[in-house]
């Protein structure tokens, strides 16, 4: 009982208090002021950019994460352990460092950056750089949810299907895919939610140009530093509501996937 | 699933998929990592020079201290939280659970903003901390707060997973045999959750070393005072001191790889 009370108080003070402070600040000036802060042209573009690029990252890592999980489960070749460790790396590498890696590779002073810039294909300080950063940071999510579900499937079913003459595509679509759909969906939702919140890597790689590469979290930083916590809180409230919707969705999907690990 | 079952799979579909997977992993992860290594190694003397300045060393030291403090706090709070959330039934348990998971979903900048609203110049908690003579924003306590917030879920979650699988039968047996609750905790519970504790602690340290957004907003990244390893990288990029930024980034990446390698070696045993 004492333990429960202590931990409850600790979490309330540490997590609930700042979250409530943001919500209070967002609506302190009334609903119209809050809506005005969100629909400010720069803020609106930042929110839309965050949502759009996060959706792109979610789709790409949804597909590639599933393929990687399949490779890890069904691939008996040596080097699998190394590959598995590689997939975990983004969980440990600071996201700011992920952004720095991309600048070191594609930045305007690097050889590759100059070549691509000559072709008008800017990656660093442009939207492709943001997407690459999001892909790096969220790479493990789909893999780690799909992998355990795939591992429990019996490969004999796939073989039976191919032996009986089903095409590879039909086997994939009707034997392999149905049991892992909830897991893929759970991972994809996690990638999207994480991408919308992502800050460190984007701050390093995006160049933060309003209307072009300024995402919502970086906009929030600018508003805080510029002394307008009200509009920072209003945009934060939008992200917060999104989180409150996506978190239970992802939880439900993980449970439906029957995966022990999130 | 036996190895023969794996090997007997027709390789026709496997080869193109695995080729795609490898190309993707190399393109997204490996090439950028190698690019950073190459950049740092090609300019090593300057990097070393810029990383041994008092400011850089202070930033590294501060990050290590913050990681150690976050680990200490989370070892206590995390074990307590896991026991509360897994073994106790009470009204509001799922709300508490959701709150604990929240730091994983919130943007770090919002964490900074939330505490800034509480402890900043016009913050609600300002009278309290002023009365106590504390300074939170742009000071060390703010950095501790930010780091503790973002690392809250890891030990709770990893220890909780193990507690859920193990149940309470061993603790009950110990109690029946006459062990005090404290003895039961140290001699039965702690050894049983060791694996989850190691995993959670490693993730906590990794996350603490890498935290950027929240410590930037709350700490203000004052050079030689509240500047951590990550905010040092950020400031170096803005001041066009790329060797310093790349060097520190490489150190953090190496620390992350080291922590992962530690985990792998523990898991194999």
Coordinates of C-alpha atoms in Angstrom, one line a residue, chain A:
Chain A
X1 CA 0.0 0.0 0.0
X2 CA 2.8 2.4 1.0
X3 CA 4.8 1.3 -2.1
X4 CA 1.8 2.0 -4.3
X5 CA 1.2 5.4 -2.8
X6 CA 4.8 6.3 -3.1
X7 CA 5.2 5.2 -6.7
X8 CA 1.9 6.8 -7.7
X9 CA 2.9 10.1 -6.2
X10 CA 6.3 9.9 -7.9
X11 CA 4.8 9.3 -11.3
X12 CA 2.1 12.0 -10.8
X13 CA 4.8 14.5 -9.9
X14 CA 7.2 13.5 -12.6
X15 CA 4.9 12.8 -15.6
X16 CA 1.4 14.0 -14.9
X17 CA 2.4 17.4 -13.6
X18 CA 4.3 18.6 -16.7
X19 CA 1.7 17.1 -19.1
X20 CA -1.1 18.9 -17.3
X21 CA 1.0 22.1 -17.2
X22 CA 1.2 22.0 -21.0
X23 CA -2.6 21.4 -21.4
X24 CA -3.3 24.2 -19.0
X25 CA -1.0 26.6 -20.8
X26 CA -2.4 25.7 -24.2
X27 CA -6.0 26.6 -23.1
X28 CA -5.1 29.4 -20.6
X29 CA -5.8 32.0 -23.2
X30 CA -9.1 30.4 -24.2
X31 CA -10.0 28.1 -27.1
X32 CA -9.9 30.7 -29.8
X33 CA -6.3 31.7 -28.9
X34 CA -5.3 28.0 -28.9
X35 CA -6.8 27.5 -32.3
X36 CA -5.2 30.6 -33.6
X37 CA -1.8 29.4 -32.4
X38 CA -2.3 26.0 -34.1
X39 CA -3.5 27.5 -37.4
X40 CA -0.7 30.0 -37.6
X41 CA 0.8 29.4 -41.1
X42 CA 4.2 28.3 -39.8
X43 CA 2.7 26.1 -37.0
X44 CA 0.2 24.5 -39.4
X45 CA 2.8 23.7 -42.0
X46 CA 5.1 22.3 -39.3
X47 CA 2.3 20.0 -38.0
X48 CA 1.4 18.9 -41.6
X49 CA 5.0 18.3 -42.4
X50 CA 5.5 16.2 -39.3
X51 CA 2.3 14.1 -40.0
X52 CA 3.2 13.7 -43.7
X53 CA 6.8 12.6 -43.3
X54 CA 5.9 10.4 -40.4
X55 CA 3.4 8.6 -42.6
X56 CA 6.0 8.1 -45.3
X57 CA 8.5 6.7 -42.7
X58 CA 5.7 4.4 -41.3
X59 CA 4.9 2.9 -44.7
X60 CA 8.6 2.4 -45.6
X61 CA 9.6 0.9 -42.3
X62 CA 6.3 -1.1 -42.2
X63 CA 7.3 -2.9 -45.4
X64 CA 11.0 -3.1 -44.8
X65 CA 10.7 -4.0 -41.2
X66 CA 8.5 -6.9 -42.1
X67 CA 11.0 -8.1 -44.7
X68 CA 13.8 -7.7 -42.2
X69 CA 11.9 -9.7 -39.6
X70 CA 11.2 -12.4 -42.1
X71 CA 14.9 -12.5 -43.0
X72 CA 16.0 -12.7 -39.4
X73 CA 13.5 -15.6 -38.6
X74 CA 14.0 -17.7 -41.7
X75 CA 17.6 -17.0 -42.5
X76 CA 19.8 -19.7 -41.1
X77 CA 23.0 -18.3 -42.5
X78 CA 25.9 -17.1 -40.4
X79 CA 25.9 -13.3 -39.8
X80 CA 22.3 -13.4 -38.6
X81 CA 23.4 -12.4 -35.1
X82 CA 25.3 -9.5 -36.4
X83 CA 22.3 -8.4 -38.4
X84 CA 20.1 -8.7 -35.4
X85 CA 22.5 -6.5 -33.4
X86 CA 22.6 -4.0 -36.2
X87 CA 18.8 -3.7 -36.1
X88 CA 19.0 -2.9 -32.3
X89 CA 21.6 -0.2 -32.8
X90 CA 19.1 2.7 -33.3
X91 CA 17.6 1.9 -29.9
X92 CA 20.9 2.7 -28.2
X93 CA 22.3 5.5 -30.5
X94 CA 21.2 9.0 -29.5
X95 CA 18.8 10.3 -32.1
X96 CA 20.9 13.6 -32.3
X97 CA 23.8 11.4 -33.4
X98 CA 21.7 9.7 -36.0
X99 CA 21.1 13.2 -37.5
X100 CA 24.8 14.0 -37.3
X101 CA 25.6 10.7 -39.2
X102 CA 23.4 11.8 -42.0
X103 CA 25.0 15.3 -42.1
X104 CA 28.5 13.6 -42.1
X105 CA 27.4 11.6 -45.2
X106 CA 25.1 14.0 -47.2
X107 CA 26.1 17.4 -45.8
X108 CA 26.9 20.1 -48.4
X109 CA 30.6 19.9 -47.5
X110 CA 30.9 16.2 -48.1
X111 CA 31.9 14.6 -51.4
X112 CA 28.6 12.9 -51.8
X113 CA 26.6 16.0 -50.8
X114 CA 28.4 18.1 -53.4
X115 CA 27.7 15.5 -56.2
X116 CA 24.0 15.2 -55.2
X117 CA 23.8 19.0 -54.9
X118 CA 25.1 19.3 -58.4
X119 CA 22.1 17.2 -59.5
X120 CA 19.8 19.3 -57.4
X121 CA 19.2 16.4 -55.1
X122 CA 19.7 17.8 -51.7
X123 CA 19.3 15.3 -48.9
X124 CA 20.7 17.1 -45.8
X125 CA 18.8 20.2 -44.9
X126 CA 15.9 19.0 -47.0
X127 CA 12.9 16.6 -46.6
X128 CA 14.7 13.4 -47.8
X129 CA 17.2 13.9 -45.0
X130 CA 14.3 14.1 -42.5
X131 CA 12.8 10.9 -43.9
X132 CA 16.2 9.1 -43.7
X133 CA 16.6 10.2 -40.1
X134 CA 13.1 8.9 -39.2
X135 CA 13.8 5.6 -41.0
X136 CA 17.1 5.2 -39.0
X137 CA 15.5 6.1 -35.6
X138 CA 12.4 3.9 -36.0
X139 CA 14.1 0.9 -37.8
X140 CA 13.8 -1.6 -34.9
X141 CA 10.1 -1.0 -34.1
X142 CA 8.3 -3.1 -36.8
X143 CA 11.1 -5.8 -36.8
X144 CA 10.9 -6.3 -33.1
X145 CA 7.1 -6.7 -33.0
X146 CA 6.8 -8.9 -36.1
X147 CA 9.8 -11.1 -35.5
X148 CA 8.4 -13.1 -32.5
X149 CA 5.1 -13.7 -34.2
X150 CA 6.8 -14.9 -37.4
X151 CA 9.0 -17.2 -35.3
X152 CA 6.0 -19.0 -33.9
X153 CA 4.6 -19.8 -37.4
X154 CA 5.3 -23.2 -38.8
X155 CA 7.3 -22.9 -42.0
X156 CA 5.8 -26.2 -43.1
X157 CA 2.6 -24.3 -43.9
X158 CA 4.4 -22.2 -46.4
X159 CA 6.1 -25.2 -47.9
X160 CA 2.8 -27.1 -48.1
X161 CA 1.3 -24.2 -50.0
X162 CA 4.1 -23.9 -52.5
X163 CA 4.3 -27.7 -52.9
X164 CA 0.6 -27.8 -53.7
X165 CA 1.2 -25.3 -56.5
X166 CA 0.4 -22.0 -55.0
X167 CA 2.4 -19.1 -56.5
X168 CA 4.9 -17.3 -54.2
X169 CA 2.6 -14.3 -54.1
X170 CA -0.4 -16.4 -53.2
X171 CA 1.5 -18.2 -50.5
X172 CA 2.7 -14.9 -49.1
X173 CA -0.8 -13.3 -49.2
X174 CA -2.8 -16.1 -47.9
X175 CA -0.5 -18.1 -45.6
X176 CA 2.3 -15.9 -44.3
X177 CA 0.6 -12.5 -44.2
X178 CA -2.7 -13.0 -42.3
X179 CA -1.3 -14.0 -38.9
X180 CA 1.3 -11.2 -38.8
X181 CA -1.0 -8.3 -39.9
X182 CA -1.8 -7.1 -36.4
X183 CA 1.9 -7.1 -35.6
X184 CA 2.8 -5.1 -38.7
X185 CA 0.0 -2.7 -37.9
X186 CA 1.2 -2.3 -34.3
X187 CA 4.8 -1.6 -35.4
X188 CA 3.7 0.8 -38.1
X189 CA 1.6 2.8 -35.6
X190 CA 4.6 2.9 -33.3
X191 CA 6.9 4.2 -36.1
X192 CA 4.3 6.9 -36.9
X193 CA 3.9 8.0 -33.3
X194 CA 7.6 8.0 -32.7
X195 CA 8.3 9.9 -35.9
X196 CA 5.8 12.7 -35.1
X197 CA 7.6 13.1 -31.7
X198 CA 11.1 12.9 -33.1
X199 CA 13.3 15.9 -32.4
X200 CA 17.1 15.3 -32.1
X201 CA 17.9 13.8 -35.4
X202 CA 15.6 16.2 -37.3
X203 CA 17.1 19.2 -35.5
X204 CA 20.5 18.2 -36.8
X205 CA 19.6 17.2 -40.3
X206 CA 16.6 19.3 -41.4
X207 CA 18.0 22.8 -41.5
X208 CA 14.7 23.9 -39.9
X209 CA 13.4 26.1 -42.7
X210 CA 9.8 27.4 -41.9
X211 CA 7.2 26.0 -44.4
X212 CA 9.8 23.6 -45.8
X213 CA 11.7 21.5 -43.3
X214 CA 10.5 22.8 -39.9
X215 CA 8.7 20.0 -38.1
X216 CA 6.3 20.4 -35.2
X217 CA 8.8 19.5 -32.3
X218 CA 11.4 21.9 -33.7
X219 CA 8.7 24.6 -34.0
X220 CA 7.9 24.0 -30.4
X221 CA 11.6 24.6 -29.4
X222 CA 11.6 27.8 -31.4
X223 CA 8.5 29.1 -29.7
X224 CA 9.9 28.3 -26.2
X225 CA 13.2 29.9 -27.0
X226 CA 11.4 32.9 -28.6
X227 CA 9.5 33.5 -25.4
X228 CA 6.0 32.3 -26.6
X229 CA 5.3 29.3 -24.4
X230 CA 1.6 29.7 -25.1
X231 CA 1.8 28.8 -28.8
X232 CA 4.5 26.1 -28.0
X233 CA 1.9 24.6 -25.6
X234 CA -0.9 24.8 -28.2
X235 CA 1.1 22.8 -30.8
X236 CA 2.3 20.4 -28.0
X237 CA -1.3 19.8 -27.1
X238 CA -2.1 18.6 -30.6
X239 CA 0.8 16.2 -30.4
X240 CA -0.3 15.1 -27.0
X241 CA -3.8 14.3 -28.1
X242 CA -2.4 12.3 -31.0
X243 CA -0.2 10.4 -28.5
X244 CA -3.2 9.7 -26.3
X245 CA -5.0 8.2 -29.3
X246 CA -2.1 6.3 -30.8
X247 CA -0.8 4.8 -27.5
X248 CA -3.8 2.7 -26.7
X249 CA -4.2 1.7 -30.4
X250 CA -0.7 0.4 -30.5
X251 CA -1.2 -1.4 -27.2
X252 CA -4.3 -3.1 -28.4
X253 CA -2.7 -4.1 -31.7
X254 CA 0.3 -5.6 -29.8
X255 CA -2.0 -7.6 -27.7
X256 CA -3.9 -8.8 -30.8
X257 CA -0.6 -9.8 -32.3
X258 CA 0.0 -12.0 -29.3
X259 CA 3.5 -10.6 -29.0
X260 CA 5.0 -10.5 -25.5
X261 CA 7.5 -7.8 -26.2
X262 CA 6.6 -4.3 -27.3

